[in-house]
mmCIF file of C-alpha atoms in Angstrom:
data_model
loop_
_atom_site.group_PDB
_atom_site.id
_atom_site.type_symbol
_atom_site.label_atom_id
_atom_site.label_comp_id
_atom_site.label_asym_id
_atom_site.label_seq_id
_atom_site.Cartn_x
_atom_site.Cartn_y
_atom_site.Cartn_z
ATOM 1 C CA MET A 23 -21.650 3.275 6.973
ATOM 2 C CA ALA A 24 -18.433 5.136 7.609
ATOM 3 C CA TRP A 25 -17.114 6.904 4.307
ATOM 4 C CA GLY A 26 -13.549 6.214 5.375
ATOM 5 C CA ALA A 27 -14.210 2.377 5.017
ATOM 6 C CA LEU A 28 -15.290 3.159 1.337
ATOM 7 C CA ALA A 29 -12.202 4.144 -0.162
ATOM 8 C CA LEU A 30 -11.630 2.113 -3.015
ATOM 9 C CA ILE A 31 -9.738 1.451 -6.067
ATOM 10 C CA VAL A 32 -12.409 1.669 -8.676
ATOM 11 C CA GLY A 33 -13.924 1.527 -12.052
ATOM 12 C CA LEU A 34 -13.523 1.553 -15.699
ATOM 13 C CA ILE A 35 -14.026 4.836 -17.265
ATOM 14 C CA THR A 36 -16.477 6.488 -19.344
ATOM 15 C CA GLY A 37 -17.413 5.986 -22.787
ATOM 16 C CA GLY A 38 -19.505 4.154 -25.045
ATOM 17 C CA VAL A 39 -18.387 0.781 -26.400
ATOM 18 C CA GLN A 40 -17.826 -2.362 -24.448
ATOM 19 C CA ASP A 41 -14.991 -4.579 -25.903
ATOM 20 C CA VAL A 42 -15.158 -7.809 -23.920
ATOM 21 C CA VAL A 43 -18.090 -8.909 -21.858
ATOM 22 C CA PRO A 44 -19.261 -12.669 -21.853
ATOM 23 C CA ALA A 45 -22.011 -13.419 -24.184
ATOM 24 C CA ARG A 46 -23.875 -15.147 -21.324
ATOM 25 C CA ASP A 47 -24.322 -11.766 -19.325
ATOM 26 C CA VAL A 48 -27.307 -9.898 -19.358
ATOM 27 C CA TRP A 49 -27.034 -5.890 -20.040
ATOM 28 C CA ILE A 50 -29.564 -3.713 -18.473
ATOM 29 C CA THR A 51 -29.691 0.185 -18.736
ATOM 30 C CA ARG A 52 -31.728 2.287 -15.996
ATOM 31 C CA GLU A 53 -31.938 6.329 -15.363
ATOM 32 C CA PHE A 54 -32.738 7.833 -12.082
ATOM 33 C CA ARG A 55 -33.165 11.616 -11.290
ATOM 34 C CA THR A 56 -30.914 12.299 -8.143
ATOM 35 C CA MET A 57 -28.735 14.965 -6.543
ATOM 36 C CA GLY A 58 -29.926 17.506 -9.113
ATOM 37 C CA THR A 59 -28.960 15.479 -12.123
ATOM 38 C CA VAL A 60 -29.388 12.074 -14.037
ATOM 39 C CA LEU A 61 -27.760 8.809 -13.080
ATOM 40 C CA ARG A 62 -27.572 6.373 -15.832
ATOM 41 C CA ILE A 63 -26.541 2.783 -14.799
ATOM 42 C CA GLU A 64 -25.630 0.023 -17.205
ATOM 43 C CA VAL A 65 -25.060 -3.207 -15.661
ATOM 44 C CA ALA A 66 -24.108 -6.603 -17.105
ATOM 45 C CA ALA A 67 -24.980 -9.590 -14.666
ATOM 46 C CA PRO A 68 -25.369 -13.625 -14.995
ATOM 47 C CA SER A 69 -29.329 -12.582 -15.121
ATOM 48 C CA ARG A 70 -31.738 -9.813 -15.587
ATOM 49 C CA THR A 71 -32.849 -10.345 -12.057
ATOM 50 C CA SER A 72 -29.357 -9.972 -10.609
ATOM 51 C CA ALA A 73 -28.629 -6.769 -12.809
ATOM 52 C CA LEU A 74 -31.985 -5.155 -11.747
ATOM 53 C CA ALA A 75 -31.071 -5.820 -8.075
ATOM 54 C CA ALA A 76 -27.479 -4.544 -8.619
ATOM 55 C CA SER A 77 -28.744 -1.229 -10.246
ATOM 56 C CA GLU A 78 -31.146 -0.841 -7.390
ATOM 57 C CA ALA A 79 -28.379 -1.366 -5.061
ATOM 58 C CA ALA A 80 -26.254 1.323 -6.648
ATOM 59 C CA PHE A 81 -28.816 3.759 -6.693
ATOM 60 C CA ARG A 82 -29.993 3.345 -3.083
ATOM 61 C CA ALA A 83 -26.117 3.747 -2.169
ATOM 62 C CA VAL A 84 -26.217 7.215 -4.160
ATOM 63 C CA GLN A 85 -29.069 8.214 -2.226
ATOM 64 C CA ARG A 86 -27.588 7.584 0.830
ATOM 65 C CA VAL A 87 -24.696 9.791 0.083
ATOM 66 C CA ASP A 88 -27.167 12.322 -0.911
ATOM 67 C CA GLY A 89 -28.848 12.044 2.297
ATOM 68 C CA ALA A 90 -25.532 12.447 4.260
ATOM 69 C CA ILE A 91 -23.763 15.462 2.186
ATOM 70 C CA SER A 92 -26.456 17.510 0.358
ATOM 71 C CA SER A 93 -26.218 21.182 1.237
ATOM 72 C CA TRP A 94 -29.599 21.604 -0.568
ATOM 73 C CA ARG A 95 -31.341 19.563 2.303
ATOM 74 C CA ARG A 96 -31.559 20.705 5.913
ATOM 75 C CA ASP A 97 -31.972 17.058 7.171
ATOM 76 C CA SER A 98 -28.682 15.810 6.023
ATOM 77 C CA ASP A 99 -25.682 15.574 7.920
ATOM 78 C CA VAL A 100 -23.915 18.551 6.049
ATOM 79 C CA GLY A 101 -27.287 20.392 5.929
ATOM 80 C CA ARG A 102 -27.555 20.141 9.862
ATOM 81 C CA LEU A 103 -23.921 21.085 10.173
ATOM 82 C CA ASN A 104 -24.150 24.179 7.848
ATOM 83 C CA ALA A 105 -27.469 25.322 9.846
ATOM 84 C CA SER A 106 -25.797 25.022 13.310
ATOM 85 C CA ALA A 107 -23.505 27.846 12.527
ATOM 86 C CA ALA A 108 -20.876 28.348 15.517
ATOM 87 C CA ARG A 109 -23.519 27.979 18.258
ATOM 88 C CA ARG A 110 -23.133 24.277 18.881
ATOM 89 C CA PRO A 111 -21.195 20.883 17.807
ATOM 90 C CA VAL A 112 -23.038 18.463 15.574
ATOM 91 C CA HIS A 113 -22.857 14.779 15.868
ATOM 92 C CA ALA A 114 -21.970 13.319 12.695
ATOM 93 C CA PRO A 115 -19.794 10.466 12.904
ATOM 94 C CA GLU A 116 -20.277 9.440 9.223
ATOM 95 C CA LEU A 117 -18.582 12.980 8.274
ATOM 96 C CA ILE A 118 -15.486 12.855 10.352
ATOM 97 C CA ALA A 119 -13.418 10.388 8.274
ATOM 98 C CA LEU A 120 -14.704 12.477 4.935
ATOM 99 C CA ILE A 121 -13.739 15.922 6.340
ATOM 100 C CA ASP A 122 -10.394 14.358 7.057
ATOM 101 C CA GLU A 123 -9.988 13.286 3.343
ATOM 102 C CA LEU A 124 -11.183 16.451 2.056
ATOM 103 C CA THR A 125 -8.685 18.391 4.272
ATOM 104 C CA THR A 126 -5.924 16.341 2.701
ATOM 105 C CA TRP A 127 -6.690 17.176 -0.714
ATOM 106 C CA SER A 128 -7.266 20.862 0.185
ATOM 107 C CA VAL A 129 -3.632 20.882 1.497
ATOM 108 C CA ASP A 130 -2.424 18.973 -1.389
ATOM 109 C CA THR A 131 -3.758 21.513 -3.780
ATOM 110 C CA GLU A 132 -2.720 24.419 -1.940
ATOM 111 C CA GLY A 133 -6.206 25.554 -1.336
ATOM 112 C CA ALA A 134 -7.607 25.192 -4.874
ATOM 113 C CA PHE A 135 -10.002 22.697 -3.739
ATOM 114 C CA ASP A 136 -11.902 23.696 -0.522
ATOM 115 C CA PRO A 137 -15.414 22.848 -0.034
ATOM 116 C CA VAL A 138 -16.149 25.478 2.501
ATOM 117 C CA VAL A 139 -17.231 28.314 -0.216
ATOM 118 C CA GLY A 140 -20.962 28.836 1.094
ATOM 119 C CA ALA A 141 -20.146 32.342 1.710
ATOM 120 C CA LEU A 142 -18.730 32.917 -1.459
ATOM 121 C CA ILE A 143 -21.709 31.289 -3.256
ATOM 122 C CA GLU A 144 -23.985 33.829 -1.445
ATOM 123 C CA ALA A 145 -21.961 36.639 -2.304
ATOM 124 C CA TRP A 146 -22.129 35.897 -6.063
ATOM 125 C CA ASP A 147 -25.666 34.611 -5.864
ATOM 126 C CA LEU A 148 -24.566 31.486 -7.511
ATOM 127 C CA ARG A 149 -27.660 29.436 -6.633
ATOM 128 C CA GLY A 150 -29.876 32.392 -7.756
ATOM 129 C CA ALA A 151 -29.845 34.729 -10.661
ATOM 130 C CA GLY A 152 -26.348 35.727 -9.916
ATOM 131 C CA ARG A 153 -24.779 39.301 -9.281
ATOM 132 C CA TYR A 154 -21.455 40.618 -9.397
ATOM 133 C CA ALA A 155 -20.109 40.889 -6.022
ATOM 134 C CA SER A 156 -18.257 44.071 -4.863
ATOM 135 C CA ALA A 157 -14.616 43.736 -3.594
ATOM 136 C CA GLU A 158 -15.944 44.284 0.046
ATOM 137 C CA ASP A 159 -18.390 41.535 -0.442
ATOM 138 C CA VAL A 160 -15.936 39.072 -1.557
ATOM 139 C CA VAL A 161 -13.572 40.098 1.373
ATOM 140 C CA ALA A 162 -16.276 39.638 4.128
ATOM 141 C CA ALA A 163 -17.174 35.987 2.485
ATOM 142 C CA LEU A 164 -13.421 35.061 2.517
ATOM 143 C CA ARG A 165 -13.442 35.420 6.197
ATOM 144 C CA ARG A 166 -16.000 32.674 6.180
ATOM 145 C CA THR A 167 -14.335 30.574 3.623
ATOM 146 C CA GLY A 168 -12.070 27.368 4.130
ATOM 147 C CA LEU A 169 -11.964 24.180 5.910
ATOM 148 C CA ARG A 170 -9.915 25.828 8.585
ATOM 149 C CA HIS A 171 -13.327 27.084 10.200
ATOM 150 C CA LEU A 172 -14.350 23.540 10.873
ATOM 151 C CA ARG A 173 -13.306 22.081 14.011
ATOM 152 C CA VAL A 174 -13.241 18.275 14.378
ATOM 153 C CA ASP A 175 -13.764 16.646 17.675
ATOM 154 C CA ALA A 176 -13.094 13.118 16.450
ATOM 155 C CA ALA A 177 -13.179 11.593 20.035
ATOM 156 C CA HIS A 178 -16.786 12.491 20.243
ATOM 157 C CA ASP A 179 -17.737 12.242 16.352
ATOM 158 C CA ALA A 180 -18.605 15.811 16.414
ATOM 159 C CA LEU A 181 -17.997 18.893 14.029
ATOM 160 C CA GLN A 182 -18.482 22.814 14.930
ATOM 161 C CA TRP A 183 -18.121 25.943 13.020
ATOM 162 C CA THR A 184 -15.683 28.448 14.543
ATOM 163 C CA VAL A 185 -17.270 31.428 12.632
ATOM 164 C CA ASP A 186 -20.748 32.168 11.702
ATOM 165 C CA GLY A 187 -21.628 32.150 8.183
ATOM 166 C CA ALA A 188 -19.373 29.389 6.964
ATOM 167 C CA TRP A 189 -20.979 26.381 5.242
ATOM 168 C CA LEU A 190 -19.894 23.545 3.083
ATOM 169 C CA ASP A 191 -20.824 22.717 -0.498
ATOM 170 C CA ALA A 192 -20.484 19.394 -1.860
ATOM 171 C CA GLY A 193 -20.505 20.495 -5.713
ATOM 172 C CA GLY A 194 -16.566 19.643 -6.033
ATOM 173 C CA PHE A 195 -16.650 16.100 -4.615
ATOM 174 C CA GLY A 196 -20.226 14.916 -4.279
ATOM 175 C CA LYS A 197 -20.824 13.144 -7.550
ATOM 176 C CA GLY A 198 -17.482 11.261 -7.116
ATOM 177 C CA LEU A 199 -18.143 10.181 -3.679
ATOM 178 C CA ALA A 200 -21.558 8.907 -4.750
ATOM 179 C CA LEU A 201 -20.022 6.998 -7.543
ATOM 180 C CA ARG A 202 -17.508 5.431 -5.222
ATOM 181 C CA VAL A 203 -20.168 4.311 -2.734
ATOM 182 C CA ALA A 204 -22.330 2.906 -5.749
ATOM 183 C CA ARG A 205 -18.884 1.128 -6.945
ATOM 184 C CA ALA A 206 -18.958 -0.716 -3.502
ATOM 185 C CA ALA A 207 -22.635 -1.718 -3.902
ATOM 186 C CA LEU A 208 -22.111 -2.917 -7.355
ATOM 187 C CA ASP A 209 -19.039 -5.081 -6.201
ATOM 188 C CA SER A 210 -21.080 -6.425 -3.443
ATOM 189 C CA ALA A 211 -23.995 -7.444 -5.875
ATOM 190 C CA GLY A 212 -21.188 -9.343 -8.258
ATOM 191 C CA VAL A 213 -21.963 -7.541 -11.300
ATOM 192 C CA THR A 214 -19.530 -8.838 -14.266
ATOM 193 C CA ALA A 215 -19.421 -5.188 -15.735
ATOM 194 C CA ALA A 216 -20.902 -1.740 -14.948
ATOM 195 C CA ARG A 217 -20.850 1.862 -16.583
ATOM 196 C CA LEU A 218 -22.492 4.896 -14.493
ATOM 197 C CA ASP A 219 -22.655 8.217 -16.083
ATOM 198 C CA PHE A 220 -23.604 10.749 -13.381
ATOM 199 C CA GLY A 221 -24.096 14.263 -14.737
ATOM 200 C CA GLY A 222 -21.052 14.052 -16.814
ATOM 201 C CA GLN A 223 -18.782 12.328 -14.538
ATOM 202 C CA THR A 224 -18.485 8.237 -15.403
ATOM 203 C CA LEU A 225 -17.466 5.272 -13.573
ATOM 204 C CA ALA A 226 -17.241 2.119 -15.212
ATOM 205 C CA THR A 227 -16.050 -1.321 -14.158
ATOM 206 C CA GLY A 228 -15.368 -4.690 -15.533
ATOM 207 C CA SER A 229 -14.113 -7.916 -13.894
ATOM 208 C CA ASP A 230 -12.638 -9.225 -17.284
ATOM 209 C CA ARG A 231 -9.056 -8.072 -17.311
ATOM 210 C CA HIS A 232 -9.602 -7.371 -21.069
ATOM 211 C CA ALA A 233 -12.830 -5.221 -20.780
ATOM 212 C CA SER A 234 -12.241 -1.859 -21.952
ATOM 213 C CA TRP A 235 -14.435 1.319 -22.700
ATOM 214 C CA LEU A 236 -13.901 4.117 -25.174
ATOM 215 C CA VAL A 237 -14.231 7.469 -23.920
ATOM 216 C CA GLY A 238 -14.950 10.680 -25.647
ATOM 217 C CA VAL A 239 -13.704 14.082 -24.400
ATOM 218 C CA ALA A 240 -15.786 17.074 -25.496
ATOM 219 C CA HIS A 241 -14.455 20.497 -26.931
ATOM 220 C CA PRO A 242 -15.028 22.893 -23.777
ATOM 221 C CA ASP A 243 -16.987 25.294 -25.881
ATOM 222 C CA ARG A 244 -19.007 22.993 -28.065
ATOM 223 C CA ARG A 245 -19.840 19.971 -25.798
ATOM 224 C CA SER A 246 -21.465 17.894 -28.822
ATOM 225 C CA HIS A 247 -17.972 17.791 -30.541
ATOM 226 C CA SER A 248 -15.481 15.315 -29.428
ATOM 227 C CA VAL A 249 -11.684 16.209 -29.595
ATOM 228 C CA ALA A 250 -10.137 13.241 -27.911
ATOM 229 C CA ALA A 251 -10.797 9.691 -27.048
ATOM 230 C CA LEU A 252 -9.586 7.665 -24.290
ATOM 231 C CA ARG A 253 -9.597 4.002 -23.652
ATOM 232 C CA LEU A 254 -9.620 2.841 -19.918
ATOM 233 C CA GLN A 255 -10.095 0.178 -17.447
ATOM 234 C CA ASN A 256 -11.147 0.474 -13.912
ATOM 235 C CA ALA A 257 -11.199 4.180 -13.409
ATOM 236 C CA SER A 258 -13.415 7.178 -13.395
ATOM 237 C CA ALA A 259 -13.137 10.271 -15.491
ATOM 238 C CA ALA A 260 -14.431 13.807 -14.549
ATOM 239 C CA THR A 261 -14.556 16.922 -16.432
ATOM 240 C CA SER A 262 -14.466 20.437 -15.047
ATOM 241 C CA GLY A 263 -15.137 23.515 -16.779
ATOM 242 C CA GLN A 264 -17.710 26.369 -16.976
ATOM 243 C CA SER A 265 -18.060 27.595 -20.500
ATOM 244 C CA GLU A 266 -21.884 26.282 -20.811
ATOM 245 C CA ARG A 267 -22.470 27.537 -17.113
ATOM 246 C CA HIS A 268 -21.654 31.136 -16.629
ATOM 247 C CA ARG A 269 -23.605 34.380 -16.662
ATOM 248 C CA GLU A 270 -22.588 37.790 -18.076
ATOM 249 C CA LEU A 271 -23.334 40.643 -15.625
ATOM 250 C CA ASP A 272 -22.665 44.188 -16.191
ATOM 251 C CA GLY A 273 -20.241 43.078 -18.763
ATOM 252 C CA GLN A 274 -18.487 40.615 -16.459
ATOM 253 C CA VAL A 275 -18.377 36.658 -17.018
ATOM 254 C CA VAL A 276 -19.325 35.093 -13.671
ATOM 255 C CA GLY A 277 -18.817 31.376 -13.658
ATOM 256 C CA HIS A 278 -20.186 28.781 -11.407
ATOM 257 C CA ILE A 279 -16.856 27.501 -9.920
ATOM 258 C CA VAL A 280 -15.388 29.930 -7.559
ATOM 259 C CA ASP A 281 -11.736 29.934 -6.447
ATOM 260 C CA PRO A 282 -11.557 29.697 -2.453
ATOM 261 C CA ARG A 283 -8.239 31.512 -2.236
ATOM 262 C CA THR A 284 -9.098 34.526 -4.240
ATOM 263 C CA GLY A 285 -13.007 34.572 -3.832
ATOM 264 C CA TYR A 286 -13.678 35.239 -7.311
ATOM 265 C CA PRO A 287 -15.490 32.980 -10.115
ATOM 266 C CA VAL A 288 -12.839 31.098 -12.403
ATOM 267 C CA SER A 289 -12.954 32.398 -16.039
ATOM 268 C CA PRO A 290 -14.119 29.852 -18.497
ATOM 269 C CA TRP A 291 -10.603 29.351 -20.035
ATOM 270 C CA GLY A 292 -11.241 25.688 -20.977
ATOM 271 C CA SER A 293 -11.572 22.471 -19.517
ATOM 272 C CA VAL A 294 -9.893 19.584 -17.402
ATOM 273 C CA THR A 295 -10.456 15.999 -17.567
ATOM 274 C CA VAL A 296 -9.099 13.817 -14.686
ATOM 275 C CA VAL A 297 -8.683 10.223 -14.550
ATOM 276 C CA SER A 298 -8.317 8.390 -11.499
ATOM 277 C CA ALA A 299 -8.939 4.842 -10.043
ATOM 278 C CA ASP A 300 -11.219 6.638 -7.313
ATOM 279 C CA PRO A 301 -14.075 8.581 -8.408
ATOM 280 C CA MET A 302 -14.004 11.119 -5.782
ATOM 281 C CA VAL A 303 -10.304 11.654 -6.519
ATOM 282 C CA ALA A 304 -11.129 12.387 -10.213
ATOM 283 C CA ASP A 305 -14.025 14.645 -9.170
ATOM 284 C CA ILE A 306 -11.694 16.873 -6.655
ATOM 285 C CA VAL A 307 -8.730 16.948 -8.766
ATOM 286 C CA ALA A 308 -10.514 17.996 -11.686
ATOM 287 C CA THR A 309 -12.254 20.862 -9.776
ATOM 288 C CA ALA A 310 -8.833 21.852 -8.180
ATOM 289 C CA LEU A 311 -6.957 21.755 -11.638
ATOM 290 C CA PHE A 312 -9.694 23.854 -13.295
ATOM 291 C CA VAL A 313 -9.551 26.622 -10.480
ATOM 292 C CA MET A 314 -5.664 26.510 -10.718
ATOM 293 C CA GLY A 315 -5.659 27.141 -14.515
ATOM 294 C CA PRO A 316 -3.757 25.639 -17.278
ATOM 295 C CA ASP A 317 -0.436 26.449 -16.259
ATOM 296 C CA ALA A 318 -0.498 25.825 -12.734
ATOM 297 C CA ALA A 319 -2.776 22.769 -13.263
ATOM 298 C CA MET A 320 -0.189 21.237 -15.643
ATOM 299 C CA ALA A 321 2.735 21.890 -13.368
ATOM 300 C CA TRP A 322 1.096 19.964 -10.504
ATOM 301 C CA ALA A 323 -0.303 17.215 -12.952
ATOM 302 C CA ARG A 324 3.572 16.286 -14.380
ATOM 303 C CA GLU A 325 4.255 15.505 -10.745
ATOM 304 C CA ARG A 326 1.736 12.797 -10.168
ATOM 305 C CA GLN A 327 1.631 9.360 -10.937
ATOM 306 C CA ASP A 328 -1.777 8.556 -9.661
ATOM 307 C CA VAL A 329 -3.808 10.647 -12.223
ATOM 308 C CA GLY A 330 -4.184 11.315 -15.671
ATOM 309 C CA VAL A 331 -4.739 14.862 -16.759
ATOM 310 C CA LEU A 332 -5.771 16.476 -19.926
ATOM 311 C CA ALA A 333 -6.024 20.439 -20.123
ATOM 312 C CA LEU A 334 -7.918 21.753 -22.897
ATOM 313 C CA GLU A 335 -7.399 25.641 -23.373
ATOM 314 C CA VAL A 336 -9.002 28.047 -25.934
ATOM 315 C CA VAL A 337 -6.911 30.421 -27.000
ATOM 316 C CA ASP A 338 -7.726 32.949 -29.876
ATOM 317 C CA ASP A 339 -10.052 30.256 -31.018
ATOM 318 C CA VAL A 340 -7.448 27.660 -31.233
ATOM 319 C CA LEU A 341 -7.764 24.570 -28.912
ATOM 320 C CA VAL A 342 -4.612 23.754 -27.050
ATOM 321 C CA ARG A 343 -4.243 20.267 -25.543
ATOM 322 C CA ARG A 344 -1.834 19.429 -22.776
ATOM 323 C CA THR A 345 -1.412 16.341 -20.803
ATOM 324 C CA ASN A 346 0.756 14.382 -18.255
ATOM 325 C CA GLN A 347 2.554 11.051 -18.740
ATOM 326 C CA ILE A 348 -0.366 9.062 -17.711
ATOM 327 C CA MET A 349 -2.925 10.564 -19.616
ATOM 328 C CA GLU A 350 -0.631 10.206 -22.688
ATOM 329 C CA GLN A 351 -0.777 6.439 -22.279
ATOM 330 C CA LEU A 352 -4.725 6.453 -22.373
ATOM 331 C CA LEU A 353 -5.131 8.776 -25.339
ATOM 332 C CA GLN A 354 -6.156 6.651 -28.626
#
């Protein structure tokens, strides 16, 4: 399966309540643990058997993505690439189109999105107990950060690092890619409607042109408290923030999202919710805009006609809400 062939216009957004689904359809709900989180699949199909088969197909598609892009697994394509350092090229034909797509988004966001941040993850020990990196550590890690260190040999379907110590992490795009591929599996299975919640990013889709879903957007500091609602069709919603995923080290806040331009973790200023027809685009853009910060994020978003953006910033305990034009049309 070539990832480039899977670029789709996708699915209905997240939320809770389906509006119009023919009564003859059967709904099933299943949960799977994969890619370090929970994938919840709700499917409507003409029969229970076909709904179960569709959910299995979607789950298997997500597992295939994990087998290709996980940086936690040495047997994945990305795992093999990361382990190769700069010593040799790695034959990875399924990654070629993906790397090209990731590079396009890195350029589009002026480097706010860049998945080659492994050296920074190590410098801040973001996969461990965490530590506050010194300025020298950050400078050294930045020398091994960025897609510019990855040489693509499309003629031979090969990739090679140009510097030792650089490695790619799928945290900023992996769930979105998995949902994109799951959507393709569901389309092939002929489901009537479906909603997938993958660790907080949701993809929902429906064949009925009137079907819609209500989406709650949580307060960035109080995840159980909804502060906005969206009603959407055939799209995906991703939220990026780190108010609940940061550590305090030596009096300094260290979040789990690192800025590939500066080398420092992004402060927990609030959250960004992005709506896109493509789940991977929603995932990437949410990550990039959170890295940019609220002002730069909204300046970028106001120029776009392909994504909806909602930025929630906490200023002196007051929640400030900003949107672009597309998102205004989706808010209830």
